[in-house]
XYZ file of C-alpha atoms in Angstrom:
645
model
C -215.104 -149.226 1.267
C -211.499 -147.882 1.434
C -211.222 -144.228 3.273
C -210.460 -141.498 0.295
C -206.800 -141.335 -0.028
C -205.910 -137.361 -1.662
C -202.374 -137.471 -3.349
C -201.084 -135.070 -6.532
C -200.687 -137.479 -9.214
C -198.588 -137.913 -12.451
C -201.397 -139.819 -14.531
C -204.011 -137.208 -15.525
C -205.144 -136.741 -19.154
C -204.529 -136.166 -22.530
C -205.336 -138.018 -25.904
C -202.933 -139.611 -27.559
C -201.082 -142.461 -29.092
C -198.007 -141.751 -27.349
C -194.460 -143.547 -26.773
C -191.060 -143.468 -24.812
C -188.079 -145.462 -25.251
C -184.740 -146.108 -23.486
C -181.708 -145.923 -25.416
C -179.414 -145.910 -23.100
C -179.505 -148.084 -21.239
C -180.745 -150.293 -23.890
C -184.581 -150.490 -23.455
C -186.284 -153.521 -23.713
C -189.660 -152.729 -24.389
C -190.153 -156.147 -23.584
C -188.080 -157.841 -25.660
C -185.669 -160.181 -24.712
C -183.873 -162.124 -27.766
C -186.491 -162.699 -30.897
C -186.212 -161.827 -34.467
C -188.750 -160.348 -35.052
C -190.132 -156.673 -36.138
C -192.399 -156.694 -33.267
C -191.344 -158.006 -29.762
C -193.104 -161.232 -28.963
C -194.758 -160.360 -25.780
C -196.026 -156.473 -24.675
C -196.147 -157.504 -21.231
C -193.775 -160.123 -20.506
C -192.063 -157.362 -17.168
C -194.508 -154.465 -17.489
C -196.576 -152.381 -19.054
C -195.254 -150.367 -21.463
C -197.941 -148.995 -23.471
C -195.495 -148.506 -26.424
C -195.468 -148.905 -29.965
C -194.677 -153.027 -30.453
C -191.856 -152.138 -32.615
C -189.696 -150.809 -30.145
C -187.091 -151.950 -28.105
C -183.701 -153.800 -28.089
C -182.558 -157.308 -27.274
C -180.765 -158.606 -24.574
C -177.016 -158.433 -25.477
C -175.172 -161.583 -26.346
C -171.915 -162.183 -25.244
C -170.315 -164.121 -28.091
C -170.587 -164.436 -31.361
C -173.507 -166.235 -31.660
C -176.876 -165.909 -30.028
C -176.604 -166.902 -26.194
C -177.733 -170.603 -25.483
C -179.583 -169.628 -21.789
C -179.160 -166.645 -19.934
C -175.762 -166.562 -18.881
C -174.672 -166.137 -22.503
C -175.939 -162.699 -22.422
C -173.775 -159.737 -21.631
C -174.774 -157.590 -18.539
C -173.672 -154.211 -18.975
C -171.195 -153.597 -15.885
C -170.931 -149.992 -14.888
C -168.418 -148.529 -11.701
C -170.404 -147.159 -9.579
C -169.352 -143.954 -7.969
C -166.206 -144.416 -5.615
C -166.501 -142.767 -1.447
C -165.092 -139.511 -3.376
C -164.999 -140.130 -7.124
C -168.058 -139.807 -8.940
C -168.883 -142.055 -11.715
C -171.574 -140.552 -14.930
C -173.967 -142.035 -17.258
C -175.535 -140.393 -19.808
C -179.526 -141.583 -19.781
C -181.030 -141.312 -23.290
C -184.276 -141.587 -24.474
C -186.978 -140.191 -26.993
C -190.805 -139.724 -26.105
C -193.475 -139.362 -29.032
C -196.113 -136.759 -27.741
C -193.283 -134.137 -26.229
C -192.346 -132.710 -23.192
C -190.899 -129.571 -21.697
C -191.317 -126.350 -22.945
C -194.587 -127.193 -24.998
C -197.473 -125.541 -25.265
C -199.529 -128.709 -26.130
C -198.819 -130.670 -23.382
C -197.909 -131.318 -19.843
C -195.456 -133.884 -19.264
C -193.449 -135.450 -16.274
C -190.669 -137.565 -16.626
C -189.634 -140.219 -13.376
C -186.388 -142.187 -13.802
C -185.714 -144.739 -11.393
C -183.876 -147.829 -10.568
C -183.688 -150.838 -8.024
C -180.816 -152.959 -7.320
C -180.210 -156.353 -5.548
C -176.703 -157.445 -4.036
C -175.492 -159.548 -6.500
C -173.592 -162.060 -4.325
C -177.184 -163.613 -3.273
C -178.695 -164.121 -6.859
C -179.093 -167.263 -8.421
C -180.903 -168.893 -10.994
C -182.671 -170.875 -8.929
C -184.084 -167.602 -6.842
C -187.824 -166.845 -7.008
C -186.420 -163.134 -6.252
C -183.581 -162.475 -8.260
C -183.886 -160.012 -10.784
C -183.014 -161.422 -14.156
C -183.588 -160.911 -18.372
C -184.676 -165.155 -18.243
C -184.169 -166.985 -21.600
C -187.488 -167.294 -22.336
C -189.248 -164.681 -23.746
C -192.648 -165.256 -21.965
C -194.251 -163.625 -18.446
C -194.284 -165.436 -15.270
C -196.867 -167.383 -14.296
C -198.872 -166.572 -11.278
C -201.654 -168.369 -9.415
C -204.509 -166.139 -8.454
C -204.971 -165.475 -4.685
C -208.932 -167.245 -3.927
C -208.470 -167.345 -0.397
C -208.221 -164.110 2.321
C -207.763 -166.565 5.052
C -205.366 -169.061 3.329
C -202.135 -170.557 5.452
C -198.996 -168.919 4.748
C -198.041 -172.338 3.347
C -200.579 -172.016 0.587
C -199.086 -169.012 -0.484
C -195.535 -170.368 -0.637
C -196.873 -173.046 -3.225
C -198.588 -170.852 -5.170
C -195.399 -168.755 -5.140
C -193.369 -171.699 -5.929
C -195.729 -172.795 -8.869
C -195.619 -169.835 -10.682
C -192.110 -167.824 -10.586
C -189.983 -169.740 -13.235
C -186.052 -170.181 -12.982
C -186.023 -169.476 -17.092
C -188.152 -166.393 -17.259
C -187.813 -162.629 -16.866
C -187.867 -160.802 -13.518
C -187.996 -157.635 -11.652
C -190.477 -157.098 -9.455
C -190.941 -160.247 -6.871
C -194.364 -162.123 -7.150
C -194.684 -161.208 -3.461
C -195.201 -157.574 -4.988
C -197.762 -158.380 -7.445
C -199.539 -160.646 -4.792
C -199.490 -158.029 -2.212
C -201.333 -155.563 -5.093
C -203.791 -158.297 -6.051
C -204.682 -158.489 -2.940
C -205.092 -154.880 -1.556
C -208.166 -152.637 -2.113
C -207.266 -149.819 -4.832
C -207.537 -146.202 -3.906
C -211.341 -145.596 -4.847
C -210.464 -141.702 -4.078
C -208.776 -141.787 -7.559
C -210.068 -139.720 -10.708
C -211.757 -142.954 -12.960
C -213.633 -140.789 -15.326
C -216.021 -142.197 -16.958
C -214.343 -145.866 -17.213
C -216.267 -148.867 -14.790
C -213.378 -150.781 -13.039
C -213.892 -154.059 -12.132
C -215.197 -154.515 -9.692
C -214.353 -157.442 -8.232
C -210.632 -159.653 -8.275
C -212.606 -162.647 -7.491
C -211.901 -162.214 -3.762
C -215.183 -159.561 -2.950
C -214.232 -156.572 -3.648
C -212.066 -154.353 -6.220
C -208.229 -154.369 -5.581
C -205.033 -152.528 -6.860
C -204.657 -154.303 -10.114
C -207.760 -152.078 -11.682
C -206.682 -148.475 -12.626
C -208.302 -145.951 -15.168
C -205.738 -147.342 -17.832
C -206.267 -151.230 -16.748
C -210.056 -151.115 -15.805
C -209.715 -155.261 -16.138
C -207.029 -155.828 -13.863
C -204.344 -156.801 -17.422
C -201.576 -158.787 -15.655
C -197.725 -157.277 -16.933
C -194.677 -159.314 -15.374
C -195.055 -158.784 -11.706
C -195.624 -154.846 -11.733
C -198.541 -153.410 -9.728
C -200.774 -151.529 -11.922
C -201.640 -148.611 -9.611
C -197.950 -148.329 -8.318
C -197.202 -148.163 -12.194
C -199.887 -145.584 -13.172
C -199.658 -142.845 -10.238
C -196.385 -141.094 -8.717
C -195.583 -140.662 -6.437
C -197.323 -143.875 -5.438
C -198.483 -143.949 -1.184
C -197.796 -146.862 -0.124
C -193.746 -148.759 0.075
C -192.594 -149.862 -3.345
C -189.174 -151.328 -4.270
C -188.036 -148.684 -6.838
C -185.481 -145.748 -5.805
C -186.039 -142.490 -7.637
C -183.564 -140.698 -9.443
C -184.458 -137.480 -10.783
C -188.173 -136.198 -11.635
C -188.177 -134.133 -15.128
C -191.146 -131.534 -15.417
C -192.611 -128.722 -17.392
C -193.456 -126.717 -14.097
C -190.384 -126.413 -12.061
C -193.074 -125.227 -8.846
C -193.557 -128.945 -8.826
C -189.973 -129.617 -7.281
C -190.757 -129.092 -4.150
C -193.423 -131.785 -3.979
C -192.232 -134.749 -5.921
C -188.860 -134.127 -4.496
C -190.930 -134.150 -0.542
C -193.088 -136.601 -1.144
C -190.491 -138.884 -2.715
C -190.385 -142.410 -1.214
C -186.414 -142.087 -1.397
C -187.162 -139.376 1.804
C -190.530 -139.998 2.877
C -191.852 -143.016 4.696
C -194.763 -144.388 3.131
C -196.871 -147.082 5.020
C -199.376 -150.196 4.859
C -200.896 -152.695 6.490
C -199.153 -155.532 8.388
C -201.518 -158.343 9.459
C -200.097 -161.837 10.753
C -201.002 -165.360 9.652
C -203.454 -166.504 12.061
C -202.216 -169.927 12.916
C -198.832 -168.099 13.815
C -196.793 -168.953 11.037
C -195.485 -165.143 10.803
C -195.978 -161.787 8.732
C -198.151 -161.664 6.122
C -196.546 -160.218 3.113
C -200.138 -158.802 2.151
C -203.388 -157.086 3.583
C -206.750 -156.381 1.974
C -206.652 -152.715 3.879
C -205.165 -150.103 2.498
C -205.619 -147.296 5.252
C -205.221 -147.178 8.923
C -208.230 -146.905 9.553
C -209.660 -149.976 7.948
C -206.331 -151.937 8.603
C -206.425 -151.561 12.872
C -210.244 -151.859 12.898
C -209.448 -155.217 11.338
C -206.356 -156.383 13.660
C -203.566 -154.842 11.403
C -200.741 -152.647 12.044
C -200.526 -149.540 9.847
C -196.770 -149.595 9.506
C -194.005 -147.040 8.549
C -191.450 -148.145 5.356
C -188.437 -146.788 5.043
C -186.884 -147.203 1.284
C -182.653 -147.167 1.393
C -179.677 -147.981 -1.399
C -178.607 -150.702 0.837
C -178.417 -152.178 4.180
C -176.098 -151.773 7.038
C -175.710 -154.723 8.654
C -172.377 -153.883 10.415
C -174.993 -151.878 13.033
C -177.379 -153.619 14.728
C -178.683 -150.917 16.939
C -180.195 -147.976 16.406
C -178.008 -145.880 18.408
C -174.460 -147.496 16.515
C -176.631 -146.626 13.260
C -177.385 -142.754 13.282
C -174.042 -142.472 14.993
C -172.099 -143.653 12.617
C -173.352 -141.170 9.729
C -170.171 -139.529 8.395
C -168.485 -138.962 4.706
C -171.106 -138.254 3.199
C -172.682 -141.322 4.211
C -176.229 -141.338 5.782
C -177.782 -144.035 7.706
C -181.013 -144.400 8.428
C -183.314 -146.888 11.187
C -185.963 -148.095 9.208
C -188.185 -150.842 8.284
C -187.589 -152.126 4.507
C -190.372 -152.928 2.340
C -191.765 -156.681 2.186
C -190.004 -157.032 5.835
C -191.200 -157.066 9.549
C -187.937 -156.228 11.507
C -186.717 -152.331 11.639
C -182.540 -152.598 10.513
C -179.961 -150.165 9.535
C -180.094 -148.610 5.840
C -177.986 -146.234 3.465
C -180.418 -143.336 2.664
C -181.326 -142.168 -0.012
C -180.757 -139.081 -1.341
C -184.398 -136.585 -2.296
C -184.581 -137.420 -6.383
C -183.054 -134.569 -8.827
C -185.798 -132.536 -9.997
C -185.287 -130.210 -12.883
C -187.135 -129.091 -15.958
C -187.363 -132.084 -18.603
C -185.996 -131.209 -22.044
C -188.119 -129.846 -24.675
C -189.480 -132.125 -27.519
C -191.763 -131.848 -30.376
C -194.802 -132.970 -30.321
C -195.745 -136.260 -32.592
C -192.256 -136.764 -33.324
C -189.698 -139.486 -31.873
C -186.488 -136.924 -32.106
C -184.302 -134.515 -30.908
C -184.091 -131.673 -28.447
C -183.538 -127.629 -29.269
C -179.675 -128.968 -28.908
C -179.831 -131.651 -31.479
C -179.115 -134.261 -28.730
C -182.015 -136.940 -27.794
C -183.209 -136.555 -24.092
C -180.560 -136.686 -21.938
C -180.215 -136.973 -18.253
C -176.463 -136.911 -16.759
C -177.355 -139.321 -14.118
C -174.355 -139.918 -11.196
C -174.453 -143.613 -10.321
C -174.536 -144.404 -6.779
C -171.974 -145.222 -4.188
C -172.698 -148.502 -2.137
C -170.460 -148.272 0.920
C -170.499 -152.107 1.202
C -168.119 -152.364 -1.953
C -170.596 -155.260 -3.028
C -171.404 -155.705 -6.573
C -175.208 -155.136 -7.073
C -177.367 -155.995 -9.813
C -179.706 -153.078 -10.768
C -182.251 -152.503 -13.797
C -183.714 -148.957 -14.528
C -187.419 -147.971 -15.247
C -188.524 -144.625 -17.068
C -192.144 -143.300 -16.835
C -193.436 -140.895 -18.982
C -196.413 -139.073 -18.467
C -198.672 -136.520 -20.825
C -201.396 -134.023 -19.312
C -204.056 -132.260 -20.133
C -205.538 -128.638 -18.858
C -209.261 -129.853 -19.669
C -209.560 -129.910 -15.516
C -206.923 -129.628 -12.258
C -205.901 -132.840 -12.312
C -204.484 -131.927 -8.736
C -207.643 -131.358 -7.228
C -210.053 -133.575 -9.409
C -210.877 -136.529 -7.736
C -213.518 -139.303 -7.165
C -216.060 -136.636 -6.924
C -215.915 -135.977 -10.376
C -216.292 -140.250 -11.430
C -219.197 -141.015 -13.711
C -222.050 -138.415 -14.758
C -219.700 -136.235 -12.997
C -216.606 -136.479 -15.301
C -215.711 -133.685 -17.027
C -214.532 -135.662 -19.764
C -216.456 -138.558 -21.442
C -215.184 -141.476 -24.107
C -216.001 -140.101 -27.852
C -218.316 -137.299 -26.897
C -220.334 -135.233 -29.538
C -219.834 -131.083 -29.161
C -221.941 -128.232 -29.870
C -219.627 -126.130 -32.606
C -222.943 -123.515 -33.482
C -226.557 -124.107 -33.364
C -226.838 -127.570 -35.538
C -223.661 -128.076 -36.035
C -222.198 -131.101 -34.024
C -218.705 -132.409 -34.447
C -217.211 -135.289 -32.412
C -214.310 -135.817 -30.571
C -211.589 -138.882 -30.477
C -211.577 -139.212 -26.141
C -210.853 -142.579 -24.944
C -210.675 -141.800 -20.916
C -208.868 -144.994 -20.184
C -206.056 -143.156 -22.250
C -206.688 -139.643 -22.067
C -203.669 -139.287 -19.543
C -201.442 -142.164 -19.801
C -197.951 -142.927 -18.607
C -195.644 -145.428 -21.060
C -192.883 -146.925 -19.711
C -189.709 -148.464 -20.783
C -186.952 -150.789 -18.658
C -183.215 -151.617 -19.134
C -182.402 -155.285 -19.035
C -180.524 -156.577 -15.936
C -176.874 -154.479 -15.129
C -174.587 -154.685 -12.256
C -172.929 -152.043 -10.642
C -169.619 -153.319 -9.485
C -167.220 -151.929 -6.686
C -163.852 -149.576 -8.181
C -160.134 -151.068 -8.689
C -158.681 -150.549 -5.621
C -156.807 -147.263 -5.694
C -159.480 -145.150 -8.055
C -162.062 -144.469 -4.883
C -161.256 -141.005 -5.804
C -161.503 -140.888 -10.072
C -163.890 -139.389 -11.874
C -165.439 -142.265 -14.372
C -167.241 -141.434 -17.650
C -169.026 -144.128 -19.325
C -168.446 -144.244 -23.136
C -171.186 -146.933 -24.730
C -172.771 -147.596 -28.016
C -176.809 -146.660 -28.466
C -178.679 -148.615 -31.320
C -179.280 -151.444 -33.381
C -179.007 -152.787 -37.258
C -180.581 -151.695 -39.323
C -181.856 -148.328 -41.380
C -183.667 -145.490 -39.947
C -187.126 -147.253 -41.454
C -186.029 -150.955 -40.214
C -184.695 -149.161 -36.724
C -187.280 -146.883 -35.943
C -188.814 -146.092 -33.056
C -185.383 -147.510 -31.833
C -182.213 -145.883 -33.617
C -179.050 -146.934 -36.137
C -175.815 -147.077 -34.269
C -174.282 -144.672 -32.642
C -171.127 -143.757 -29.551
C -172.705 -142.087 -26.829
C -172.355 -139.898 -25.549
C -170.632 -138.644 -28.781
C -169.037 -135.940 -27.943
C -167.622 -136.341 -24.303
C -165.634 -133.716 -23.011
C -163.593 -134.258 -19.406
C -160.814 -133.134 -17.914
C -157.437 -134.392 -18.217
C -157.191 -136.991 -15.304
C -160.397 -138.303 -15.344
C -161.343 -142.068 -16.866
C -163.068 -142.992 -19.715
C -164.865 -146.921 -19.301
C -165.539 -148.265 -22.601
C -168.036 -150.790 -23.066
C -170.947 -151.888 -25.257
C -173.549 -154.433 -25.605
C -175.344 -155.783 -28.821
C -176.909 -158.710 -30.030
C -177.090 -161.601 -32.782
C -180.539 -161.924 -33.530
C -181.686 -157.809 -34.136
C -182.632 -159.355 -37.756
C -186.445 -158.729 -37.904
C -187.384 -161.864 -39.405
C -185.833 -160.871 -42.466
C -188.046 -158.150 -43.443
C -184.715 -155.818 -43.679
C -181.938 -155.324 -41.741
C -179.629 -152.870 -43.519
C -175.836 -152.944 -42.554
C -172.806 -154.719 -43.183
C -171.624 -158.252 -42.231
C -173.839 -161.047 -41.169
C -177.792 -160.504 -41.421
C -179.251 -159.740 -37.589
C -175.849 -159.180 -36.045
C -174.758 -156.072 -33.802
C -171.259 -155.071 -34.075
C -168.870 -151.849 -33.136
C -165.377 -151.203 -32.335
C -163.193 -148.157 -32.071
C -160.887 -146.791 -34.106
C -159.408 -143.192 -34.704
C -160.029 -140.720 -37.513
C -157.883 -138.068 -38.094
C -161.157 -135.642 -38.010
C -164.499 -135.994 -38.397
C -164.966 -135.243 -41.352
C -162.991 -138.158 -42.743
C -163.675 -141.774 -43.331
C -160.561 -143.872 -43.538
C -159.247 -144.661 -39.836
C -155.239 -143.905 -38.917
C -152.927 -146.910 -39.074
C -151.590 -147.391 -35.104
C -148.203 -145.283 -36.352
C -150.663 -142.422 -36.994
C -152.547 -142.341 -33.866
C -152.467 -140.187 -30.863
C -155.083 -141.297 -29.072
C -153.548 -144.535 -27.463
C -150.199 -142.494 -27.179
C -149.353 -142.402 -23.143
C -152.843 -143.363 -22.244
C -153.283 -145.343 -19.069
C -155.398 -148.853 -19.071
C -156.451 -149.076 -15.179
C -158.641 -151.733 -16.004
C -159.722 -154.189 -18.920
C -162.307 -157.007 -18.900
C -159.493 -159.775 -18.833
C -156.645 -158.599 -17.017
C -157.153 -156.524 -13.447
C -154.344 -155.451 -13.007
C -153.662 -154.174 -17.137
C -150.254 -154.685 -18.613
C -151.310 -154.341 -22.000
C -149.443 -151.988 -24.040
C -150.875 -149.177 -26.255
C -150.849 -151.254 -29.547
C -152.913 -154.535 -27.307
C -155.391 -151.800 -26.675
C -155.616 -150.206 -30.178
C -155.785 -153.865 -31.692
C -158.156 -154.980 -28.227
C -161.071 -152.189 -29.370
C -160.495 -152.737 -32.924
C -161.713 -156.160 -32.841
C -164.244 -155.883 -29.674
C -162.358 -158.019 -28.100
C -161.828 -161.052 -30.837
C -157.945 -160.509 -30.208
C -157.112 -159.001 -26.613
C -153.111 -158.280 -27.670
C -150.800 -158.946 -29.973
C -148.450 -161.509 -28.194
C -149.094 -164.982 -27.078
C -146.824 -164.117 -24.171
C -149.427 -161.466 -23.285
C -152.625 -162.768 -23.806
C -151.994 -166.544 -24.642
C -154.963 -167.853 -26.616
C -157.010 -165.223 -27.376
C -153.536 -163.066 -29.168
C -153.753 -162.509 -33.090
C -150.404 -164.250 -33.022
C -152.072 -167.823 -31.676
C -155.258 -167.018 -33.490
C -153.827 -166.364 -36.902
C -151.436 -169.918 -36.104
C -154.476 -171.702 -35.476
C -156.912 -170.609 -38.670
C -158.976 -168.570 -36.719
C -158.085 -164.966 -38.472
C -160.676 -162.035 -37.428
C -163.426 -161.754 -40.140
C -162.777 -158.314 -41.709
C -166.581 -157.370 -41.336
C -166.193 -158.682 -37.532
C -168.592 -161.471 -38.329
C -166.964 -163.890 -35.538
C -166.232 -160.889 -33.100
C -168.341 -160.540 -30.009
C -171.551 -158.593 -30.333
C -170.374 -156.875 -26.566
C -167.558 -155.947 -25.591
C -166.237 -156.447 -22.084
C -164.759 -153.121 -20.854
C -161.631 -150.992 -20.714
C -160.989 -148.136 -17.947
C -158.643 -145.479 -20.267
C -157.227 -142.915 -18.957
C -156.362 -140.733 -22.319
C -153.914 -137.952 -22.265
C -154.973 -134.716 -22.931
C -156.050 -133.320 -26.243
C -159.128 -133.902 -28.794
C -159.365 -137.597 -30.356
C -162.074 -138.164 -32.964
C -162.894 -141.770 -33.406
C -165.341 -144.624 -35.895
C -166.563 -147.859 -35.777
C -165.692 -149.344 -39.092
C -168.200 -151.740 -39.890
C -170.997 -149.441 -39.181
C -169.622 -146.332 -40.720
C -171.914 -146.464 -43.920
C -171.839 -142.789 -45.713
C -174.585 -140.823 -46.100
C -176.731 -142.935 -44.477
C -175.192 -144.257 -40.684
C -172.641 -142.310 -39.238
C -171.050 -143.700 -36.336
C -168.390 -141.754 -35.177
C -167.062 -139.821 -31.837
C -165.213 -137.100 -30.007
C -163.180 -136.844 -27.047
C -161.759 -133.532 -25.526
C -159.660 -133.992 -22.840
C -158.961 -130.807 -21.319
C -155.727 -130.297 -19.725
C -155.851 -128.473 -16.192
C -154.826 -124.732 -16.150
């Protein structure tokens, strides 16, 4: 049996039917690109635990539902410069509340891993990708502990395919499969299986998956307990919690800072490093012929130093390099650190209720993107874990010990009220503490035009999908976020949004204008917000002596203000007026050839590509026309731009 492994956990108890969702980035929930009410699949990546309602497509880069998957739009996002820093604003809404609640104890974990997008491809086993098909990988189950490493590559190659979704690798899954769980770990009352068909009971058997459920490639136990003890391949961003005392340990105990470890074993006809081990201590992994081995998790690697001594000298600007051992890798190398998560109280919600902070704004985290010194373009996705707690015990110091007989909480138990009176409670243990989950779809983070190392970048993008507030919900109608941005005068704006053709439910309602299932926006100004008809380009002051640094189609910009007015107006459908300009894609060729915008942007693209802005100072208010229905869908914006005293 596995040595008892202590560790302060995230997943301890409450009941309830619970939910969290990503709205910016665009959660998936698992979906990918039906029509349908309910996603297709609720575990085609992971395990999200969430209402099958939820969720948003895969954005389409045309006008018409992407073919395969390089027809969908990847959100691109600058990431933060050697100097300039560049901002997203994370938004989400969780059903059972958070913060400052007297109900409930909640943490909130948002993290991300990225890939250098220069080695993807289609073909890869590894690369991280949406896939076209809206079904989970396959994955052949490991029978053997003393199979040849050449085994393992065909079951590898049998199962990952080119067409569907991934993020973590099959390695990953395999390597949980494999390993014993942590049988020091609060089960309650639930009986785990007991057996994964190789002896014993492994890693893919938790409290909340007592039969080992397969989601994607995710590990269940990594999923269901943070911070998790052993390497894993996500990077931690901030940690949101109800008892700011807390801070001090997630932020120690982080894997961004602190080396977690494992067990290394080798193939025994010498054909190399295992990329798995049935031990999960040191004690059990050297008394077997392992190596319990130190991980060290990084943004990226250095491989411009190939000693250790060039690596930890060269740590300067801000720029911190690490000698380390990567997870899933034999050979120590040099890494960019990571920087200990953010940690700060999460925002207060209601309970039972899918809405808004104290502030009227949906949970928000201002999260700074990171700066990869390598200036390669990396493709990222983003995971948020919620988790909900209960007081009924110390869920820091309850442990195996309390299992069984022993648990202080049982599945549907009956309770003495007065003498003959019995009531009985609605306790399902393998839910009573629970952590949901939601992911982004695939996004790359893409080195700055040259010369803006230094900017400051806001990114402007457009939350929800078609649709009323009954059709929509527990996702939400349309709307600019943030929407009400407020920078200084100098700093860049990067436009950009993502939607998709086929957000039509199966025609069981999809309330909005234009064609049935189709997400559009654009941008146009408004004199305030109060007002509903947009200003003709003669009226505007928005576009007047603003700065394009970079658009989608041109690198170096030299469109002029009345391209860019006519560029977001029609998401792209015309990028300028002239033919001279823009050649093909100008209203004056377009119009020529037939091929006149639709006025309800029918034939526009569902995403538009991107504009850097640098606006002049002042306060702009700004609509989307198509979506702009009164009373009902409101989806306009503000920009202050504060000039410098």
């Amino acid at each position: 049996m596995p040595r008892f492994v202590a560790v302060l956990l995230l997943a301890a108890l409450v009941s309830v039917q619970a939910d969290v969702f990503f709205h910016n980035p665009r959660g998936s929930n698992n979906r990918l690109n039906g029509n349908l009410t309910n996603r297709k699949s609720n575990n085609r990546m992971f395990d999200s635990q969430n209402n099958n309602k939820g969720g948003y497509n895969a954005g389409d880069a045309k006008s018409t539902p992407a073919a395969k998957e390089e027809g969908q739009y990847r959100m691109k996002y600058f990431a933060s410069g050697s100097s300039g820093k560049s901002h997203m604003t994370v938004e989400w809404t969780n059903q059972h509340g958070c913060g400052g609640n007297a109900n409930v104890n909640c943490n909130v974990v948002l993290q991300y891993m990225c890939q250098p997008d220069s080695v993807t491809a289609t073909g890869n086993a590894d690369t991280f990708r949406n896939g076209f098909e809206p079904a989970k990988q396959a994955y052949g189950k490991h029978t053997d502990l003393n199979e040849k490493k050449s085994r393992a590559d065909r079951r590898k190659f049998n199962s990952v395919k080119p067409e569907r979704g991934v993020h973590e690798k099959w390695d990953w899954y395999d390597k949980c499969f494999a390993r014993e769980r942590n049988a020091g770990l609060f089960t309650a009352d639930q009986q785990l299986k007991a057996d994964n068909g190789l002896g014993y009971s492994s890693s893919i058997y938790t409290r909340q998956n007592k039969n080992g459920g397969r989601s994607g490639y995710e590990c269940p136990e990594e999923r269901d307990y943070y911070p998790y003890w052993h390497p894993s391949p996500w990077k931690d961003i901030a940690v949101l919690v109800d008892d700011k005392n807390l801070c001090g340990y997630y932020q120690s105990e982080s894997y961004n800072v602190q080396q977690k470890y494992e067990c290394v074993e080798q193939y025994p006809d010498g054909s190399g490093r295992k990329h798995w081990s049935r031990w999960n201590n040191e004690q059990d992994c050297t008394s077997n012929g392992g190596q319990w081995l130190a991980f060290t998790n990084y943004l990226e690697k250095a491989i411009q130093f190939t000693s250790q001594a060039e690596c930890q000298a060269n740590s300067s600007n801000g720029i911190q390099y690490v000698w380390g051992r990567p997870e899933g890798e034999e050979d120590e190398q040099c890494l960019v650190a990571l920087d200990a998560p953010d940690c700060l109280v999460s925002p207060t919600t209601r309970v039972n209720h899918l809405g808004n902070t104290p502030d009227g704004e949906a949970s928000r985290y201002e999260w700074t993107l990171p700066y990869f010194p390598s200036g390669e373009t990396q493709r990222c996705v983003m995971r948020i874990r919620y988790n909900i707690t209960t007081g009924d015990y110390n869920p820091q110091t309850t442990d195996s010990n309390s299992n069984g007989d022993a648990s202080p909480v049982k599945n549907d138990p009956d309770v003495d009220i007065v003498a003959g009176v019995q009531l009985s409670l609605a306790v399902n243990t393998a839910q009573y503490g629970r952590t949901f989950q939601d992911r982004s779809h695939a996004m790359l983070m893409m080195p700055r035009p040259a010369g803006l190392e230094s900017s400051t970048i806001y990114n402007l993008n457009v939350r929800g999908k078609r649709g009323n507030l009954q059709q929509t919900i527990p996702a939400v109608e349309y709307d600019f976020i943030p929407n009400n941005l407020e920078i200084n005068d100098g700093d860049l704006v990067h436009v950009q949004w993502t939607g998709s053709n086929t957000h039509n439910n199966n025609n069981a309602g999809n309330a909005g204008e234009g064609r049935a299932g189709s997400d559009r926006s654009n941008v146009v100004q408004l004199e305030d917000r109060l007002k509903n008809y947009p200003l003709s380009f003669e009226e505007t002051t928005m576009w007047t002596n603003a700065h394009v640094k970079w658009i989608y189609f041109q690198d170096t910009p030299s469109i002029t203000a009345k391209d860019l007015v006519i560029n977001l107006a029609t998401s792209g459908y015309y990028q300028c007026e002239k033919t001279a300009t823009c050649g093909d894609e100008s209203i004056e060729t377009k119009v020529a050839a037939n091929k006149a915008l639709n006025k309800d942007m029918n034939n526009a693209p569902a995403s538009y590509g991107g504009a850097l802005i640098q606006f002049p100072s002042g306060e702009y208010f700004y609509m989307c026309t198509r979506n702009n229905n009164f009373t009902n869908r409101s989806q306009k914006g503000r920009l202050l731009v504060k000039q410098q005293q």
